[in-house]
GROMACS .gro file of C-alpha atoms in nm:
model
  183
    1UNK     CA    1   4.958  10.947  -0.313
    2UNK     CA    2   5.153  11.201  -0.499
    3UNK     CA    3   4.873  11.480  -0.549
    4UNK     CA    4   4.863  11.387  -0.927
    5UNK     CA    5   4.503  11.402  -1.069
    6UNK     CA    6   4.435  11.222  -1.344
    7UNK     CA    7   4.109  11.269  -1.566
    8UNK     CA    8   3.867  11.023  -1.620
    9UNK     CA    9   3.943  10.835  -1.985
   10UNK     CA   10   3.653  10.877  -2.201
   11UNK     CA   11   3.580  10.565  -2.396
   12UNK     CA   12   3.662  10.573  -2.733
   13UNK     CA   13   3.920  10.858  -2.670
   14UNK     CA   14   4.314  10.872  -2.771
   15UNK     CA   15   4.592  11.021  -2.649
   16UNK     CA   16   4.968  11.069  -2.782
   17UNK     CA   17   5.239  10.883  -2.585
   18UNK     CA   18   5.588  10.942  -2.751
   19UNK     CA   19   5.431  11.037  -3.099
   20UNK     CA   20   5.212  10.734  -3.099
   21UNK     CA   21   4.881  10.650  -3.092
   22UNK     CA   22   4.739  10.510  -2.756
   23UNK     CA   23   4.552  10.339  -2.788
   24UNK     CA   24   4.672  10.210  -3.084
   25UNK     CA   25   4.384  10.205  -3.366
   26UNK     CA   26   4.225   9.890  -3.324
   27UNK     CA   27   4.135   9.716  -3.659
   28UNK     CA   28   3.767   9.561  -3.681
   29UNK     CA   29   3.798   9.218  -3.788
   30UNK     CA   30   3.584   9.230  -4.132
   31UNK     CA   31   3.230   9.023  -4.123
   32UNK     CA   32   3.267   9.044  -4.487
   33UNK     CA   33   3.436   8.865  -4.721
   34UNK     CA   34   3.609   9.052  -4.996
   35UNK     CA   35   3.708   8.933  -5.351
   36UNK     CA   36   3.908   9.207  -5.567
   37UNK     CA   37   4.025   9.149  -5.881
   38UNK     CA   38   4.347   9.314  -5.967
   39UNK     CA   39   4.492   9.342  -6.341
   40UNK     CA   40   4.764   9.539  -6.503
   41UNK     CA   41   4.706   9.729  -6.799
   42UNK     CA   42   4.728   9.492  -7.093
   43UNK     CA   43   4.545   9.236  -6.880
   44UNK     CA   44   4.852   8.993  -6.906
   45UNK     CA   45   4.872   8.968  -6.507
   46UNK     CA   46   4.554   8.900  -6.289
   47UNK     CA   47   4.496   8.783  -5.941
   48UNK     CA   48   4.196   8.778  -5.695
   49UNK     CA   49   4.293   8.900  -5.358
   50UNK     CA   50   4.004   8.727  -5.148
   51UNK     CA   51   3.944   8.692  -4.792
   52UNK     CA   52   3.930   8.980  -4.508
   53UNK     CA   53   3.946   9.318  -4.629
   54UNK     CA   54   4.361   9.395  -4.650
   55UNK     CA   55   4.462   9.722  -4.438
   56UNK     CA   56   4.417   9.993  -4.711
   57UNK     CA   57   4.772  10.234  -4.702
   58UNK     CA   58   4.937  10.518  -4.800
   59UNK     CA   59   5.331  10.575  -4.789
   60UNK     CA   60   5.454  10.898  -4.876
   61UNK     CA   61   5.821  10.808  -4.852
   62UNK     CA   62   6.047  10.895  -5.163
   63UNK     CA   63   6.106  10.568  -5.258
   64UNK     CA   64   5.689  10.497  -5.327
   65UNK     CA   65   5.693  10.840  -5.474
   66UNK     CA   66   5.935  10.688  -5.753
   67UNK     CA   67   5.765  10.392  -5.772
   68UNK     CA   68   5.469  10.526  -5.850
   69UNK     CA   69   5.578  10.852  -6.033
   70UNK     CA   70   5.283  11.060  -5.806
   71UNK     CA   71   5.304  11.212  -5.467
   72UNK     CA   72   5.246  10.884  -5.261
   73UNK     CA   73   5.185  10.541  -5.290
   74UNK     CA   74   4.853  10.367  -5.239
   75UNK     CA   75   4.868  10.035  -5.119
   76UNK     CA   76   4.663   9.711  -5.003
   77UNK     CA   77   4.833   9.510  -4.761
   78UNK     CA   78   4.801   9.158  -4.810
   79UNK     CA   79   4.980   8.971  -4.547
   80UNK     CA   80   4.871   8.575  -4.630
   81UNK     CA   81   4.993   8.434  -4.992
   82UNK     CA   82   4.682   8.190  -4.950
   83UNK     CA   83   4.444   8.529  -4.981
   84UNK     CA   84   4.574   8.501  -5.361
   85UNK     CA   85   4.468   8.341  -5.652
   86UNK     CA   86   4.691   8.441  -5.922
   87UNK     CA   87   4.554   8.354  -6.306
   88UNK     CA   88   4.866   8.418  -6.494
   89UNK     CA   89   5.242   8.263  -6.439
   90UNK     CA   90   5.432   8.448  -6.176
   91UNK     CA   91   5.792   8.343  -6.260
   92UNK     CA   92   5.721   8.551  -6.518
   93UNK     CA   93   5.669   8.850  -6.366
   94UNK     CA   94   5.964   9.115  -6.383
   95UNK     CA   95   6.126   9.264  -6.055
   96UNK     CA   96   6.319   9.542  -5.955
   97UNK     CA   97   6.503   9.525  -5.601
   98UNK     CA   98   6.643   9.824  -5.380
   99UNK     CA   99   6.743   9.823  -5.038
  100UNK     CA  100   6.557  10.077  -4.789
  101UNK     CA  101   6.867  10.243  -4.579
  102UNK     CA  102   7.213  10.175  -4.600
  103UNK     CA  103   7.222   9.817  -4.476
  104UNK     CA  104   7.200   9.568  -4.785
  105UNK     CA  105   7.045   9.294  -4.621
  106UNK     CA  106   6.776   9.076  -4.701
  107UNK     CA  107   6.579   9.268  -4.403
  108UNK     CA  108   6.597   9.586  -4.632
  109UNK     CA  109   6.528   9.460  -4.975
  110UNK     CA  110   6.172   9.565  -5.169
  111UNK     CA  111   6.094   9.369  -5.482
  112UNK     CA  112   5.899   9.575  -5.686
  113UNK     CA  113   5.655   9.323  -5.916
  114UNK     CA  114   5.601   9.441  -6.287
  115UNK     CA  115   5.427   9.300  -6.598
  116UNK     CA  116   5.641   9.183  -6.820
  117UNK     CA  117   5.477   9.309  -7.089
  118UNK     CA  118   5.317   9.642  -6.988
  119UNK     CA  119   5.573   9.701  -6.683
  120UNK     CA  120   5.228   9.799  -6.483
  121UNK     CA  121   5.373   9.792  -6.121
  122UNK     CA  122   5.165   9.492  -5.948
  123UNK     CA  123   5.319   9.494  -5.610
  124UNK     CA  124   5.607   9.535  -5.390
  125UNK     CA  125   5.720   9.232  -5.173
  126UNK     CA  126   5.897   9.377  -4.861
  127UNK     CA  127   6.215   9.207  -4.701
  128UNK     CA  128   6.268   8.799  -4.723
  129UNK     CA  129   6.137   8.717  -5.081
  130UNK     CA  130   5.984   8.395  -4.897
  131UNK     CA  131   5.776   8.682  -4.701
  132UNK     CA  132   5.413   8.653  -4.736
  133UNK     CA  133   5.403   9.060  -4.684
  134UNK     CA  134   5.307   9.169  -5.009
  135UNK     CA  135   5.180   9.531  -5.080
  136UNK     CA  136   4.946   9.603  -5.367
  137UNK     CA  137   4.855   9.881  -5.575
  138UNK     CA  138   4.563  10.057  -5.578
  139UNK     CA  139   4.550  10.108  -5.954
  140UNK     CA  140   4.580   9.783  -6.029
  141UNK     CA  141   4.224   9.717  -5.909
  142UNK     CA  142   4.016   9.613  -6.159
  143UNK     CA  143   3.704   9.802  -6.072
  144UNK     CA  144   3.839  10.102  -5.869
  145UNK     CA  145   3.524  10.153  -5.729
  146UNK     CA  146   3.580   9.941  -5.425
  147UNK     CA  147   3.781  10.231  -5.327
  148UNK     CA  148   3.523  10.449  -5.276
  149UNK     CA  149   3.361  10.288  -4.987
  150UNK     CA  150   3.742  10.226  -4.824
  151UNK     CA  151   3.922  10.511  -4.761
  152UNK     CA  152   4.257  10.420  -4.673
  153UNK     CA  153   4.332  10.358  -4.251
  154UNK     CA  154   4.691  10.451  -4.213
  155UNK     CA  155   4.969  10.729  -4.385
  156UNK     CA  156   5.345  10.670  -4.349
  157UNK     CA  157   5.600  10.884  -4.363
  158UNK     CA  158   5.392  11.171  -4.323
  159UNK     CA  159   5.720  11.409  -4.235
  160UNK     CA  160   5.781  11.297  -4.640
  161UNK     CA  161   5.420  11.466  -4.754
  162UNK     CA  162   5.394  11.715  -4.976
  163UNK     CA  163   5.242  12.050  -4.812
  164UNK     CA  164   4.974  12.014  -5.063
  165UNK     CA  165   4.837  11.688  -4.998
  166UNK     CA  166   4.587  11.679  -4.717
  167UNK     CA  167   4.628  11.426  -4.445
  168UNK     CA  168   4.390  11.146  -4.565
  169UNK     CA  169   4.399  10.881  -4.292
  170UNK     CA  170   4.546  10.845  -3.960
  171UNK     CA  171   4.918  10.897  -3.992
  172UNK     CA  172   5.126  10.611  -3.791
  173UNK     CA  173   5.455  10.671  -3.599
  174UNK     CA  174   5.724  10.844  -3.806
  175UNK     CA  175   6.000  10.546  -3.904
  176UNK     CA  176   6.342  10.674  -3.795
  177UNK     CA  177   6.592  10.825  -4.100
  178UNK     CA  178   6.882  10.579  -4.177
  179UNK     CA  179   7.237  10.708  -4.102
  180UNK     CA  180   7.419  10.809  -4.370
  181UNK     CA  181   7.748  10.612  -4.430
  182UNK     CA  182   8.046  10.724  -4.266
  183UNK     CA  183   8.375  10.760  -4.474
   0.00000   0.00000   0.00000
């Protein structure tokens, strides 16, 4: 033995390994089925997300603050394209790529989802366009109140927060800065 004492882990407790979580939060699978109805403003674009209750997000990154034009982005991840039920035509739905980093590759795209008529920012589809990773905002929920009986489970890019904004939910690892481009 090497003399090293080790306290007892107390159930339920967490420590920080390498600026993570362990162990990691572990997400409840949801007895309840959910049904939210999301809109944009002129009520040309509606879906029902339905299913398990999507992981409820909030990116502070400057890229969401853009998006949004606010101090983060509130999302609800929706991982399955069968959890949707879309009542409008999506082809015609505007979008808006940009590539996160430096590498342009399909791995780095975001499609950001607008109303064509409004412009109402629906939701951003991250990498592959075929993904089924879709993130959606908050404000397009069609009865907000939902969210006051979900608080959101995860910030990213905390290191990106304004000093004002309290730390809502539990931050997740830090995602490394791309390298700027050499010349």
């Amino acid at each position: 033995m090497s003399g090293l004492v080790f306290p007892t882990p107390v159930r339920g407790s967490t420590v920080d390994v390498l600026g993570l979580r362990w162990p990691p939060p572990v997400r409840r699978p949801s007895e309840q089925e959910i049904s939210l109805e999301i809109e944009c403003l002129c009520s040309k674009v509606s879906a029902t997300i339905h299913g398990p209750v999507p992981v409820h997000r909030i990116c502070h990154c400057h890229q969401c603050k853009q998006i949004t034009g606010g101090t983060y982005g509130q999302f609800l991840l929706v991982r399955n394209n069968s959890m949707l039920t879309w009542r409008c035509n999506t082809a015609e739905l505007k979008a808006f790529s940009y590539y996160v980093g430096e590498d342009e590759s399909e791995n780095n795209v975001k499609n950001v989802f607008r109303c064509p008529k409004c412009f109402t920012p629906i939701f951003i589809g991250q990498g592959n366009p075929n993904s089924n990773r879709m993130l959606f905002f908050v404000g397009c929920l069609a009865d907000p109140t939902w969210l006051n009986n979900h608080k959101p489970e995860y910030e990213l890019s905390t290191e990106d927060r304004c000093a004002w904004v309290p730390f809502i939910a539990q931050p997740l690892a830090s995602s490394p800065k791309p390298e700027p481009k050499s010349k």
